[in-house]
Each structure stands twice: as C-alpha cells, then as structure tokens.
Short mmCIF file of C-alpha atoms in Angstrom, two decimals:
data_model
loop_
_atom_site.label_atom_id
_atom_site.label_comp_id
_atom_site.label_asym_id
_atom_site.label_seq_id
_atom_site.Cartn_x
_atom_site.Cartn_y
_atom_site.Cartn_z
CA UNK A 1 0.00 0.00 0.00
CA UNK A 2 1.52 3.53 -0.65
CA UNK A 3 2.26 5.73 1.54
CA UNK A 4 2.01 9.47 1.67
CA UNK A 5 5.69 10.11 1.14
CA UNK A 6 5.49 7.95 -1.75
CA UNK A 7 3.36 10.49 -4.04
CA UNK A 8 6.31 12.88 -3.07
CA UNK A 9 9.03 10.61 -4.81
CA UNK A 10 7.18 9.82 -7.52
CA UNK A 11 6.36 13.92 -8.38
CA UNK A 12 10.29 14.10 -7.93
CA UNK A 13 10.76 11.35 -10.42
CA UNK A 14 8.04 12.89 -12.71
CA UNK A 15 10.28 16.21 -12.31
CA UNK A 16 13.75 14.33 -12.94
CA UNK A 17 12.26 12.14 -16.52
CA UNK A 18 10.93 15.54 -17.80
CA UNK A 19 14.65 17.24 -17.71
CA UNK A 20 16.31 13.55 -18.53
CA UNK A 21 17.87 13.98 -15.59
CA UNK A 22 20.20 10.99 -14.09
CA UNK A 23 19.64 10.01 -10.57
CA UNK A 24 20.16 7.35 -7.79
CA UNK A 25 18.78 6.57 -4.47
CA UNK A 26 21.10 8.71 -2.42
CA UNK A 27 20.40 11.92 -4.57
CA UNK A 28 17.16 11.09 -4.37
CA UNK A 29 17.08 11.01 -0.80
CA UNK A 30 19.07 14.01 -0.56
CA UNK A 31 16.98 16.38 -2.80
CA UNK A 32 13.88 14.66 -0.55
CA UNK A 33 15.71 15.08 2.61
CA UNK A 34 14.56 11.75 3.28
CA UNK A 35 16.83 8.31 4.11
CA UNK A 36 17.79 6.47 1.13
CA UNK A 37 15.97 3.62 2.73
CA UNK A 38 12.78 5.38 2.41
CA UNK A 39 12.77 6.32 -0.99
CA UNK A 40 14.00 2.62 -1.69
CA UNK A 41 10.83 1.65 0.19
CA UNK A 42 8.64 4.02 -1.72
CA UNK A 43 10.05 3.37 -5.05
CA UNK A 44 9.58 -0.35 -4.75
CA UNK A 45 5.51 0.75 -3.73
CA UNK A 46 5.08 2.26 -6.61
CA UNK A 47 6.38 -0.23 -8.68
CA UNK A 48 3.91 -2.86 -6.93
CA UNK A 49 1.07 -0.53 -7.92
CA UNK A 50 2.42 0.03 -11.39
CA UNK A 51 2.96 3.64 -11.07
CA UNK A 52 7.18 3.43 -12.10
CA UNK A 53 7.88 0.91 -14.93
CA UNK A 54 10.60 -1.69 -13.21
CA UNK A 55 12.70 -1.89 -16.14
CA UNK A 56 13.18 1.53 -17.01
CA UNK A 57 12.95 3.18 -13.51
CA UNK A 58 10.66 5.72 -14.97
CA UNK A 59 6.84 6.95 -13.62
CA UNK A 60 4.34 5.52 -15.77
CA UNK A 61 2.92 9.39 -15.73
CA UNK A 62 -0.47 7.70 -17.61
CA UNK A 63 -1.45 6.05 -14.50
CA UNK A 64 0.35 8.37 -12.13
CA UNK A 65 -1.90 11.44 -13.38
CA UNK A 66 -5.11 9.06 -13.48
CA UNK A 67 -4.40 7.95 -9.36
CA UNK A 68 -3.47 11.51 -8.65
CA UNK A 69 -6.49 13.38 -10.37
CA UNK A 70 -9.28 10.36 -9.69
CA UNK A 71 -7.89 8.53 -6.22
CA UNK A 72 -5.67 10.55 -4.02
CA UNK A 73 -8.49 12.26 -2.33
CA UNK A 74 -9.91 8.49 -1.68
CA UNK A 75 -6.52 7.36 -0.43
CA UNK A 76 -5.27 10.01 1.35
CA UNK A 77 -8.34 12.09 2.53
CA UNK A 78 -7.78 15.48 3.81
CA UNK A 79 -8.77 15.71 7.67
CA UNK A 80 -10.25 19.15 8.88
CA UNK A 81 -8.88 20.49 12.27
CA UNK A 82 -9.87 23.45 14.15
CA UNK A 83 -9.97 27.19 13.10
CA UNK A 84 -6.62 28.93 13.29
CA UNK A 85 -3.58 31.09 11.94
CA UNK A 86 -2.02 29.78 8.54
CA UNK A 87 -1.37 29.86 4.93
CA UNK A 88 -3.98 29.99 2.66
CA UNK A 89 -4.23 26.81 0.59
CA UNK A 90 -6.45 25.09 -2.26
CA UNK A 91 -9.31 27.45 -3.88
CA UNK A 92 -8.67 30.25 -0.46
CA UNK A 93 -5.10 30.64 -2.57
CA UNK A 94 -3.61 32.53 -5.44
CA UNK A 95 -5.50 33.08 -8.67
CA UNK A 96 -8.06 30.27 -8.15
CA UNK A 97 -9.39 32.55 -4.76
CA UNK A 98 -11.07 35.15 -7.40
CA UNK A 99 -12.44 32.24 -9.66
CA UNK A 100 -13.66 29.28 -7.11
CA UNK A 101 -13.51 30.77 -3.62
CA UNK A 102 -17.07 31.95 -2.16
CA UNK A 103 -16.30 35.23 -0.05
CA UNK A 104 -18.71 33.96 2.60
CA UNK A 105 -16.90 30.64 3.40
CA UNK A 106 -14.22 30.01 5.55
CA UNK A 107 -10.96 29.72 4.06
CA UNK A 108 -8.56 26.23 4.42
CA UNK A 109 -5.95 26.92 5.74
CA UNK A 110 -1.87 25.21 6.28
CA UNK A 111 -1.73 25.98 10.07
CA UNK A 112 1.18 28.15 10.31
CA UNK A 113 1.45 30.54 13.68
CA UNK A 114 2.91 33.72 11.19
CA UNK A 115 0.19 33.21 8.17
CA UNK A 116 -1.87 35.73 7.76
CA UNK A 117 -5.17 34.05 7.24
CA UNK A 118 -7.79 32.62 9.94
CA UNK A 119 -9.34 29.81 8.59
CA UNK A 120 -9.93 26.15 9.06
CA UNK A 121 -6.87 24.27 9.50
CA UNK A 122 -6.44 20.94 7.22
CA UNK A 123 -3.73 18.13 8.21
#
C-alpha cells in the first residue's frame, strides 16, 4: 500500500524524466531530505502498484496522473482540524481565490502561527 511520502518521490521522479535527468537513491534522498531507505521503500511501492515501470525506472505518468487526479483524495483524505492562523491553501489561494472561492466561506488553511489568514486548519 503507498504511503504518503510515496506520491512525493514519484512527483520528484516525474520532475527528474521531464529534464532527462540521471539520478540514484542517495540523490534522491538528498533532494527529498529523506533516508535512502525510504525512498528505496517508496520506489519499490510504486512499482507494486504500477505507477514506475521496473525496467526503465521511470513513472508511468499515464497512471500516475489518473491515481493523482481520480484517487488521491480516496486514499489520502484530507482531515479538517480546528480554526486557526495559517497559509492559505487550495481554492482560499492565489488566482483560483477570485475564480472558485465563495467570499462567505471560511478559508482552508496550512496551520502556520505567522500566516496571515484565519481559517480552518487541514492536516
């Protein structure tokens, strides 16, 4: 089963193939400032759920981009927390807070004790 940290490699690796850029466990783990171990771990995940092709250590980005935009949310739901200081994230952010966001709802927010936004915190 993947784990959370997993999705994290694999975006790296999706990032790394698009630049044809060389890498190894220990850069990996490095640029991820996570143990080699880990990635090992996570890489080997992904392979068992056919998300890196084993021969050519590559993301298979088809799949990837159909778990990310279709089954993330199902896998790794977000959790709401209690209101509180933070960062504004998802539609409360950026450009997509004039298009999506609806003025009267309360924002989500990445706790953070120095953001500027009060809003419901999501973990």
């Amino acid at each position: 089963m993947l784990k959370p940290q997993d999705i994290v490699i694999l975006l790296k690796l999706v990032a790394k193939a698009a630049v044809n850029s060389h890498w190894n466990f220990a850069s990996l783990a490095k640029e991820l400032c996570m143990s080699s171990s880990e990635v090992h771990a996570g890489f080997k995940r992904a392979v068992k759920s056919q998300l890196i092709h084993p021969q050519t250590r590559k993301p298979n980005v088809n799949a990837l981009s159909e778990f990310i935009i279709h089954g993330l949310r199902y896998v790794f739901p977000a959790e709401r927390g209690e209101m509180t200081r933070g960062l504004p994230t998802a539609h409360s952010f950026g450009p997509l807070k004039d298009v999506l966001a609806d003025n009267q709802e309360i924002p989500p927010v990445w706790p953070y004790a120095k953001g500027n936004t009060w809003g419901q915190s999501f973990l």
